[in-house]
Amino acid sequence: MNGTAGDNTGEEAIRSAKAIAGHHYLHPHTTEGSMRFVSPDVIYQSGPEGQRTYSHWEENHHRLLGAFEITGAEILHQVAEGDLVITHWRGEARHIGKFQDLDATGKTVTMRGYGMDRVSGGQVVEHWGLQDAWGLMRQLGFVASAAKQGKT
């Protein structure tokens, strides 16, 4: 932070950036709600394909909602410095549709992840995300845990 302890402008800017960045983690129930503060020109860095666009992010979220009914979402930790906000989040959902060619199981799962968002002009303008996909697949029963495989 560049401000002093009494600098409410700097503190308010950090609080605002956290709220803007945190919105899509706390409101995943609809694509429109989740993307409310995402710039149409966002640089979406998530995934092995490299830089992608708003429409890629929107399509990924829409596919997620086709496979999972989101039942809960929370921010566990959040840190901001300058225009970057790092968010550690957790979500709960029920597997209701095809996910990566895997049929619905009806199981309730907990997903965790981290996101880093660059905020400018009241919008997320760049996003990086990392989720525990292995843990999700294990909860759905598509990947055995080390204990089930006889390994410790």
XYZ file of N, CA, C and O in Angstrom:
608
model
N 0.827 -1.165 0.000
C 0.000 0.000 0.000
C 0.878 1.235 0.000
O 1.845 1.307 0.713
N 0.480 2.212 -0.778
C 1.272 3.427 -0.866
C 0.896 4.459 0.178
O 1.656 5.355 0.469
N -0.308 4.383 0.741
C -0.775 5.399 1.674
C -0.277 5.165 3.081
O 0.294 4.143 3.420
N -0.511 6.160 3.916
C -0.181 6.031 5.330
C -1.371 5.436 6.060
O -2.429 5.247 5.486
N -1.197 5.159 7.344
C -2.270 4.559 8.133
C -3.524 5.413 8.100
O -4.632 4.902 8.138
N -3.387 6.725 8.012
C -4.542 7.606 7.982
C -5.062 7.896 6.583
O -5.971 8.686 6.400
N -4.487 7.282 5.569
C -4.859 7.544 4.182
C -6.066 6.697 3.792
O -5.932 5.594 3.305
N -7.267 7.215 4.006
C -8.486 6.478 3.694
C -8.657 6.259 2.203
O -9.297 5.310 1.788
N -8.094 7.128 1.377
C -8.204 6.970 -0.058
C -7.515 5.687 -0.495
O -8.076 4.891 -1.237
N -6.304 5.431 -0.017
C -5.588 4.196 -0.359
C -6.278 2.971 0.206
O -6.423 1.963 -0.479
N -6.739 3.058 1.443
C -7.440 1.937 2.073
C -8.757 1.667 1.362
O -9.126 0.516 1.140
N -9.466 2.707 0.990
C -10.750 2.553 0.288
C -10.526 1.941 -1.094
O -11.314 1.113 -1.545
N -9.456 2.340 -1.767
C -9.149 1.777 -3.087
C -8.871 0.277 -2.978
O -9.324 -0.504 -3.827
N -8.162 -0.131 -1.932
C -7.879 -1.556 -1.723
C -9.179 -2.302 -1.423
O -9.438 -3.376 -1.978
N -10.012 -1.754 -0.538
C -11.306 -2.391 -0.224
C -12.162 -2.531 -1.480
O -12.794 -3.559 -1.714
N -12.184 -1.497 -2.295
C -12.967 -1.520 -3.528
C -12.434 -2.572 -4.502
O -13.208 -3.335 -5.094
N -11.120 -2.632 -4.671
C -10.523 -3.623 -5.566
C -10.846 -5.039 -5.097
O -11.165 -5.917 -5.909
N -10.785 -5.272 -3.780
C -11.126 -6.595 -3.235
C -12.585 -6.946 -3.520
O -12.899 -8.078 -3.898
N -13.475 -5.978 -3.335
C -14.897 -6.233 -3.579
C -15.161 -6.535 -5.050
O -15.911 -7.461 -5.382
N -14.542 -5.772 -5.935
C -14.722 -5.981 -7.375
C -14.159 -7.342 -7.778
O -14.824 -8.129 -8.458
N -12.948 -7.648 -7.343
C -12.330 -8.939 -7.677
C -13.101 -10.092 -7.050
O -13.249 -11.159 -7.656
N -13.595 -9.896 -5.840
C -14.285 -10.978 -5.133
C -15.668 -11.278 -5.649
O -16.221 -12.348 -5.381
N -16.241 -10.369 -6.420
C -17.628 -10.546 -6.856
C -17.837 -11.856 -7.613
O -18.790 -12.582 -7.343
N -16.967 -12.179 -8.565
C -17.212 -13.396 -9.351
C -16.978 -14.672 -8.545
O -17.494 -15.719 -8.899
N -16.251 -14.597 -7.446
C -16.080 -15.769 -6.577
C -17.304 -15.965 -5.678
O -17.662 -17.096 -5.358
N -17.923 -14.869 -5.262
C -19.062 -14.937 -4.342
C -20.412 -15.090 -5.048
O -21.397 -15.440 -4.410
N -20.456 -14.832 -6.349
C -21.721 -14.871 -7.090
C -21.615 -15.771 -8.320
O -21.881 -15.329 -9.445
N -21.287 -17.054 -8.125
C -21.100 -17.953 -9.264
C -22.390 -18.579 -9.787
O -22.366 -19.336 -10.742
N -23.536 -18.259 -9.194
C -24.781 -18.958 -9.492
C -25.313 -18.707 -10.893
O -26.017 -19.536 -11.446
N -24.988 -17.543 -11.470
C -25.352 -17.249 -12.859
C -24.134 -16.658 -13.548
O -23.310 -15.990 -12.914
N -24.027 -16.877 -14.831
C -22.907 -16.315 -15.582
C -22.989 -14.790 -15.575
O -21.983 -14.112 -15.354
N -24.179 -14.241 -15.771
C -24.336 -12.790 -15.802
C -23.932 -12.173 -14.464
O -23.242 -11.154 -14.420
N -24.365 -12.767 -13.359
C -24.020 -12.249 -12.037
C -22.535 -12.354 -11.754
O -21.920 -11.420 -11.240
N -21.957 -13.474 -12.136
C -20.535 -13.690 -11.895
C -19.662 -12.714 -12.677
O -18.658 -12.225 -12.185
N -20.080 -12.395 -13.882
C -19.268 -11.579 -14.790
C -19.593 -10.081 -14.681
O -19.089 -9.284 -15.462
N -20.388 -9.691 -13.708
C -20.881 -8.312 -13.596
C -19.778 -7.259 -13.635
O -19.916 -6.219 -14.257
N -18.656 -7.504 -12.963
C -17.580 -6.518 -12.890
C -16.357 -6.920 -13.723
O -15.253 -6.461 -13.463
N -16.569 -7.763 -14.723
C -15.481 -8.183 -15.603
C -15.532 -7.346 -16.872
O -16.574 -7.239 -17.522
N -14.409 -6.743 -17.213
C -14.325 -5.914 -18.424
C -14.555 -6.758 -19.675
O -14.044 -7.878 -19.769
N -15.284 -6.232 -20.660
C -15.438 -6.951 -21.928
C -14.095 -7.183 -22.623
O -13.966 -8.064 -23.460
N -13.094 -6.396 -22.237
C -11.753 -6.521 -22.827
C -10.789 -7.274 -21.918
O -9.571 -7.193 -22.096
N -11.326 -8.018 -20.955
C -10.487 -8.733 -19.995
C -9.500 -9.657 -20.711
O -9.804 -10.207 -21.770
N -8.326 -9.790 -20.125
C -7.360 -10.791 -20.569
C -7.507 -11.958 -19.603
O -7.220 -11.836 -18.416
N -8.011 -13.069 -20.106
C -8.328 -14.247 -19.303
C -7.162 -15.220 -19.435
O -6.998 -15.864 -20.457
N -6.334 -15.288 -18.401
C -5.089 -16.057 -18.450
C -5.244 -17.504 -17.997
O -4.287 -18.253 -18.002
N -6.427 -17.920 -17.575
C -6.624 -19.265 -17.038
C -6.640 -20.297 -18.153
O -7.206 -20.077 -19.207
N -6.033 -21.431 -17.878
C -6.024 -22.527 -18.841
C -4.704 -22.640 -19.567
O -3.933 -21.692 -19.647
N -4.454 -23.803 -20.119
C -3.179 -24.057 -20.796
C -3.066 -23.380 -22.150
O -2.003 -23.331 -22.733
N -4.152 -22.820 -22.656
C -4.148 -22.229 -23.986
C -3.527 -20.849 -24.027
O -3.363 -20.272 -25.083
N -3.225 -20.271 -22.867
C -2.659 -18.928 -22.835
C -3.745 -17.874 -22.774
O -4.854 -18.145 -22.327
N -3.435 -16.675 -23.247
C -4.380 -15.562 -23.163
C -5.652 -15.863 -23.935
O -5.617 -16.343 -25.058
N -6.762 -15.537 -23.285
C -8.065 -15.748 -23.905
C -8.929 -14.520 -23.640
O -8.503 -13.584 -23.007
N -10.163 -14.572 -24.081
C -11.027 -13.399 -24.045
C -12.187 -13.553 -23.062
O -12.396 -14.620 -22.490
N -12.958 -12.486 -22.940
C -14.175 -12.481 -22.133
C -15.083 -13.642 -22.540
O -15.618 -14.349 -21.694
N -15.263 -13.831 -23.843
C -16.181 -14.886 -24.301
C -15.690 -16.274 -23.891
O -16.499 -17.146 -23.592
N -14.375 -16.497 -23.849
C -13.857 -17.785 -23.361
C -14.225 -17.992 -21.893
O -14.653 -19.071 -21.494
N -14.020 -16.954 -21.097
C -14.338 -17.026 -19.670
C -15.833 -17.279 -19.490
O -16.265 -18.143 -18.724
N -16.638 -16.541 -20.234
C -18.091 -16.684 -20.155
C -18.527 -18.098 -20.551
O -19.359 -18.720 -19.878
N -17.961 -18.644 -21.632
C -18.287 -20.005 -22.076
C -17.883 -21.038 -21.030
O -18.638 -21.986 -20.766
N -16.700 -20.876 -20.425
C -16.265 -21.804 -19.381
C -17.226 -21.785 -18.202
O -17.579 -22.837 -17.654
N -17.652 -20.599 -17.798
C -18.570 -20.491 -16.663
C -19.923 -21.108 -17.009
O -20.518 -21.822 -16.194
N -20.396 -20.867 -18.199
C -21.673 -21.434 -18.633
C -21.615 -22.967 -18.636
O -22.554 -23.638 -18.188
N -20.511 -23.531 -19.126
C -20.328 -25.001 -19.106
C -20.313 -25.524 -17.674
O -20.894 -26.565 -17.377
N -19.644 -24.814 -16.783
C -19.600 -25.199 -15.373
C -21.009 -25.277 -14.797
O -21.360 -26.246 -14.113
N -21.836 -24.273 -15.102
C -23.205 -24.261 -14.578
C -24.073 -25.356 -15.201
O -25.062 -25.772 -14.595
N -23.712 -25.832 -16.378
C -24.425 -26.957 -16.976
C -24.096 -28.271 -16.292
O -24.881 -29.216 -16.323
N -22.935 -28.335 -15.657
C -22.489 -29.565 -14.997
C -22.707 -29.549 -13.494
O -22.812 -30.604 -12.870
N -22.771 -28.357 -12.899
C -22.864 -28.250 -11.439
C -23.921 -27.231 -11.021
O -24.015 -26.157 -11.601
N -24.671 -27.600 -9.997
C -25.579 -26.665 -9.348
C -24.813 -26.091 -8.157
O -24.503 -26.812 -7.204
N -24.476 -24.822 -8.220
C -23.690 -24.181 -7.167
C -24.577 -24.026 -5.928
O -25.665 -23.452 -6.012
N -24.112 -24.523 -4.802
C -24.897 -24.437 -3.562
C -24.248 -23.530 -2.526
O -24.886 -23.192 -1.537
N -23.007 -23.149 -2.729
C -22.344 -22.259 -1.782
C -21.043 -21.732 -2.341
O -20.418 -22.370 -3.192
N -20.645 -20.552 -1.871
C -19.387 -19.946 -2.304
C -18.910 -19.000 -1.213
O -19.711 -18.291 -0.612
N -17.605 -19.027 -0.955
C -17.060 -18.112 0.043
C -15.609 -17.786 -0.262
O -14.905 -18.546 -0.915
N -15.208 -16.623 0.212
C -13.815 -16.209 0.125
C -13.162 -16.554 1.457
O -13.638 -16.151 2.512
N -12.080 -17.320 1.390
C -11.368 -17.736 2.596
C -10.301 -16.725 2.995
O -10.105 -16.452 4.174
N -9.581 -16.205 2.007
C -8.529 -15.206 2.238
C -8.485 -14.304 1.022
O -8.746 -14.746 -0.096
N -8.089 -13.067 1.251
C -7.946 -12.139 0.139
C -6.886 -11.102 0.505
O -6.902 -10.548 1.600
N -5.959 -10.875 -0.431
C -4.871 -9.932 -0.227
C -4.795 -9.051 -1.472
O -4.932 -9.539 -2.589
N -4.568 -7.762 -1.251
C -4.460 -6.846 -2.383
C -3.250 -5.947 -2.213
O -2.899 -5.549 -1.100
N -2.631 -5.652 -3.337
C -1.541 -4.686 -3.374
C -1.607 -3.997 -4.724
O -1.608 -4.671 -5.770
N -1.690 -2.694 -4.685
C -1.821 -1.956 -5.944
C -3.091 -2.377 -6.655
O -4.163 -2.402 -6.054
N -2.978 -2.748 -7.928
C -4.162 -3.134 -8.694
C -4.376 -4.651 -8.740
O -5.281 -5.124 -9.421
N -3.565 -5.423 -7.993
C -3.694 -6.885 -7.992
C -4.363 -7.382 -6.719
O -4.028 -6.952 -5.616
N -5.299 -8.313 -6.884
C -6.002 -8.926 -5.765
C -5.864 -10.442 -5.895
O -6.153 -11.002 -6.947
N -5.408 -11.083 -4.825
C -5.314 -12.543 -4.791
C -6.405 -13.049 -3.855
O -6.530 -12.581 -2.721
N -7.190 -13.995 -4.354
C -8.329 -14.517 -3.613
C -8.224 -16.025 -3.496
O -8.044 -16.716 -4.500
N -8.329 -16.538 -2.271
C -8.421 -17.971 -1.993
C -9.894 -18.232 -1.723
O -10.473 -17.641 -0.820
N -10.524 -19.082 -2.516
C -11.964 -19.282 -2.444
C -12.324 -20.755 -2.268
O -11.510 -21.638 -2.519
N -13.562 -20.968 -1.853
C -14.100 -22.334 -1.756
C -15.546 -22.280 -2.245
O -16.279 -21.337 -1.952
N -15.942 -23.306 -2.982
C -17.316 -23.400 -3.452
C -17.841 -24.805 -3.260
O -17.068 -25.770 -3.220
N -19.143 -24.916 -3.122
C -19.800 -26.218 -3.028
C -20.811 -26.323 -4.152
O -21.457 -25.335 -4.516
N -20.956 -27.533 -4.688
C -21.877 -27.729 -5.803
C -22.301 -29.195 -5.875
O -21.631 -30.075 -5.344
N -23.417 -29.402 -6.565
C -23.894 -30.761 -6.826
C -23.680 -31.043 -8.300
O -24.025 -30.226 -9.159
N -23.102 -32.213 -8.596
C -22.786 -32.610 -9.967
C -24.066 -33.086 -10.654
O -24.537 -34.186 -10.404
N -24.619 -32.247 -11.562
C -25.926 -32.514 -12.161
C -25.893 -32.785 -13.666
O -26.915 -33.132 -14.252
N -24.739 -32.611 -14.303
C -24.662 -32.793 -15.755
C -23.279 -33.243 -16.176
O -22.383 -33.392 -15.359
N -23.124 -33.479 -17.473
C -21.824 -33.927 -17.993
C -20.734 -32.933 -17.660
O -20.908 -31.726 -17.808
N -19.602 -33.458 -17.205
C -18.427 -32.645 -16.895
C -17.224 -33.356 -17.470
O -16.922 -34.485 -17.080
N -16.573 -32.735 -18.439
C -15.424 -33.337 -19.121
C -15.752 -34.768 -19.559
O -15.013 -35.698 -19.294
N -16.872 -34.935 -20.219
C -17.368 -36.214 -20.740
C -17.700 -37.238 -19.661
O -17.828 -38.428 -19.945
N -17.826 -36.809 -18.420
C -18.185 -37.703 -17.327
C -19.639 -37.440 -16.946
O -20.029 -36.297 -16.729
N -20.444 -38.501 -16.897
C -21.857 -38.350 -16.572
C -22.054 -37.837 -15.152
O -21.219 -38.052 -14.274
N -23.204 -37.212 -14.943
C -23.553 -36.663 -13.631
C -23.578 -37.768 -12.575
O -24.030 -38.869 -12.843
N -23.076 -37.446 -11.397
C -23.068 -38.395 -10.291
C -24.079 -38.034 -9.210
O -24.406 -38.864 -8.376
N -24.539 -36.791 -9.199
C -25.419 -36.326 -8.138
C -24.685 -36.016 -6.843
O -25.281 -35.565 -5.868
N -23.378 -36.225 -6.824
C -22.579 -35.994 -5.612
C -22.400 -34.498 -5.355
O -22.300 -33.704 -6.281
N -22.336 -34.170 -4.073
C -22.003 -32.807 -3.667
C -20.498 -32.751 -3.440
O -19.931 -33.626 -2.786
N -19.875 -31.739 -4.007
C -18.418 -31.609 -3.946
C -18.027 -30.233 -3.413
O -18.816 -29.289 -3.468
N -16.823 -30.161 -2.904
C -16.235 -28.889 -2.482
C -15.037 -28.630 -3.378
O -14.192 -29.499 -3.566
N -14.998 -27.445 -3.928
C -13.897 -27.045 -4.813
C -13.170 -25.889 -4.163
O -13.790 -25.015 -3.561
N -11.854 -25.896 -4.283
C -11.032 -24.791 -3.778
C -10.151 -24.288 -4.909
O -9.812 -25.023 -5.819
N -9.784 -23.026 -4.784
C -8.899 -22.474 -5.787
C -8.381 -21.103 -5.381
O -8.706 -20.581 -4.309
N -7.541 -20.578 -6.261
C -6.954 -19.258 -6.084
C -7.157 -18.486 -7.368
O -7.098 -19.046 -8.457
N -7.383 -17.209 -7.240
C -7.467 -16.352 -8.402
C -6.641 -15.108 -8.160
O -6.496 -14.650 -7.026
N -6.067 -14.587 -9.215
C -5.388 -13.299 -9.149
C -6.044 -12.432 -10.210
O -6.136 -12.818 -11.380
N -6.538 -11.294 -9.755
C -7.261 -10.397 -10.644
C -6.627 -9.016 -10.612
O -6.298 -8.505 -9.544
N -6.460 -8.437 -11.790
C -6.009 -7.054 -11.890
C -7.250 -6.201 -12.095
O -8.056 -6.473 -12.988
N -7.427 -5.210 -11.242
C -8.615 -4.361 -11.250
C -8.234 -2.953 -11.697
O -7.255 -2.385 -11.204
N -9.010 -2.410 -12.632
C -8.787 -1.052 -13.112
C -10.128 -0.468 -13.547
O -10.918 -1.165 -14.201
N -10.375 0.763 -13.171
C -11.603 1.427 -13.589
C -12.874 0.732 -13.120
O -13.879 0.765 -13.819
N -12.811 0.080 -11.976
C -13.994 -0.587 -11.430
C -14.316 -1.924 -12.068
O -15.414 -2.447 -11.885
N -13.346 -2.496 -12.814
C -13.573 -3.778 -13.477
C -12.335 -4.680 -13.367
O -11.211 -4.195 -13.261
N -12.579 -5.984 -13.452
C -11.483 -6.942 -13.576
C -11.013 -6.879 -15.023
O -11.798 -7.108 -15.952
N -9.740 -6.537 -15.216
C -9.204 -6.387 -16.573
C -8.239 -7.517 -16.951
O -7.885 -7.656 -18.119
N -7.817 -8.290 -15.940
C -6.950 -9.443 -16.205
C -7.179 -10.458 -15.095
O -7.367 -10.088 -13.941
N -7.194 -11.746 -15.461
C -7.509 -12.797 -14.492
C -6.626 -14.019 -14.727
O -6.425 -14.440 -15.859
N -6.112 -14.558 -13.621
C -5.422 -15.836 -13.606
C -6.153 -16.698 -12.581
O -6.513 -16.211 -11.512
N -6.355 -17.964 -12.866
C -7.043 -18.822 -11.910
C -6.410 -20.196 -11.832
O -5.849 -20.701 -12.804
N -6.503 -20.778 -10.648
C -5.974 -22.122 -10.410
C -6.946 -22.835 -9.484
O -7.255 -22.333 -8.406
N -7.467 -23.979 -9.921
C -8.409 -24.750 -9.132
C -7.847 -26.138 -8.853
O -7.041 -26.655 -9.604
N -8.343 -26.742 -7.775
C -7.943 -28.101 -7.409
C -8.771 -29.108 -8.204
O -9.695 -29.731 -7.685
N -8.450 -29.265 -9.481
C -9.183 -30.177 -10.356
C -9.004 -31.629 -9.921
O -9.940 -32.428 -10.003
N -7.813 -32.000 -9.452
C -7.562 -33.371 -8.986
C -8.481 -33.703 -7.812
O -9.101 -34.768 -7.775
N -8.587 -32.778 -6.867
C -9.469 -32.984 -5.718
C -10.921 -33.126 -6.141
O -11.663 -33.944 -5.597
N -11.339 -32.330 -7.118
C -12.703 -32.424 -7.629
C -12.949 -33.791 -8.246
O -13.955 -34.447 -7.944
N -12.043 -34.243 -9.092
C -12.202 -35.547 -9.745
C -12.202 -36.678 -8.717
O -12.930 -37.665 -8.865
N -11.400 -36.543 -7.676
C -11.367 -37.551 -6.609
C -12.718 -37.597 -5.881
O -13.260 -38.669 -5.631
N -13.286 -36.433 -5.573
C -14.584 -36.389 -4.898
C -15.698 -36.983 -5.755
O -16.634 -37.594 -5.236
N -15.597 -36.826 -7.062
C -16.599 -37.376 -7.967
C -16.415 -38.871 -8.184
O -17.276 -39.533 -8.765
N -15.284 -39.426 -7.715
C -15.033 -40.859 -7.832
C -14.359 -41.279 -9.122
O -14.269 -42.464 -9.430
N -13.843 -40.321 -9.879
C -13.197 -40.631 -11.150
C -11.697 -40.838 -11.014
O -11.044 -41.301 -11.934
N -11.150 -40.486 -9.850
C -9.731 -40.664 -9.562
C -9.647 -41.236 -8.150
O -10.261 -40.704 -7.225
N -8.902 -42.315 -7.999
C -8.754 -42.928 -6.672
C -7.740 -42.132 -5.852
O -6.753 -41.617 -6.383
N -7.989 -42.039 -4.551
C -7.019 -41.397 -3.664
C -5.852 -42.331 -3.443
O -5.946 -43.540 -3.695
N -4.730 -41.791 -2.978
C -3.543 -42.619 -2.710
C -3.873 -43.704 -1.691
O -3.403 -44.841 -1.804
N -4.697 -43.416 -0.677
C -5.061 -44.402 0.339
C -5.819 -45.566 -0.283
O -5.579 -46.726 0.063
N -6.712 -45.295 -1.237
C -7.478 -46.363 -1.896
C -6.595 -47.201 -2.809
O -6.911 -48.338 -3.103
N -5.504 -46.629 -3.268
C -4.592 -47.344 -4.141
C -3.580 -48.146 -3.347
O -2.705 -48.787 -3.914
N -3.663 -48.085 -2.024
C -2.723 -48.824 -1.181
C -1.421 -48.091 -0.962
O -0.439 -48.663 -0.528
N -1.381 -46.802 -1.244
C -0.180 -46.005 -1.076
C -0.403 -45.015 0.054
O -1.516 -44.574 0.303
N 0.637 -44.629 0.716
C 0.521 -43.624 1.783
C 1.444 -42.480 1.530
O 2.298 -42.492 0.739
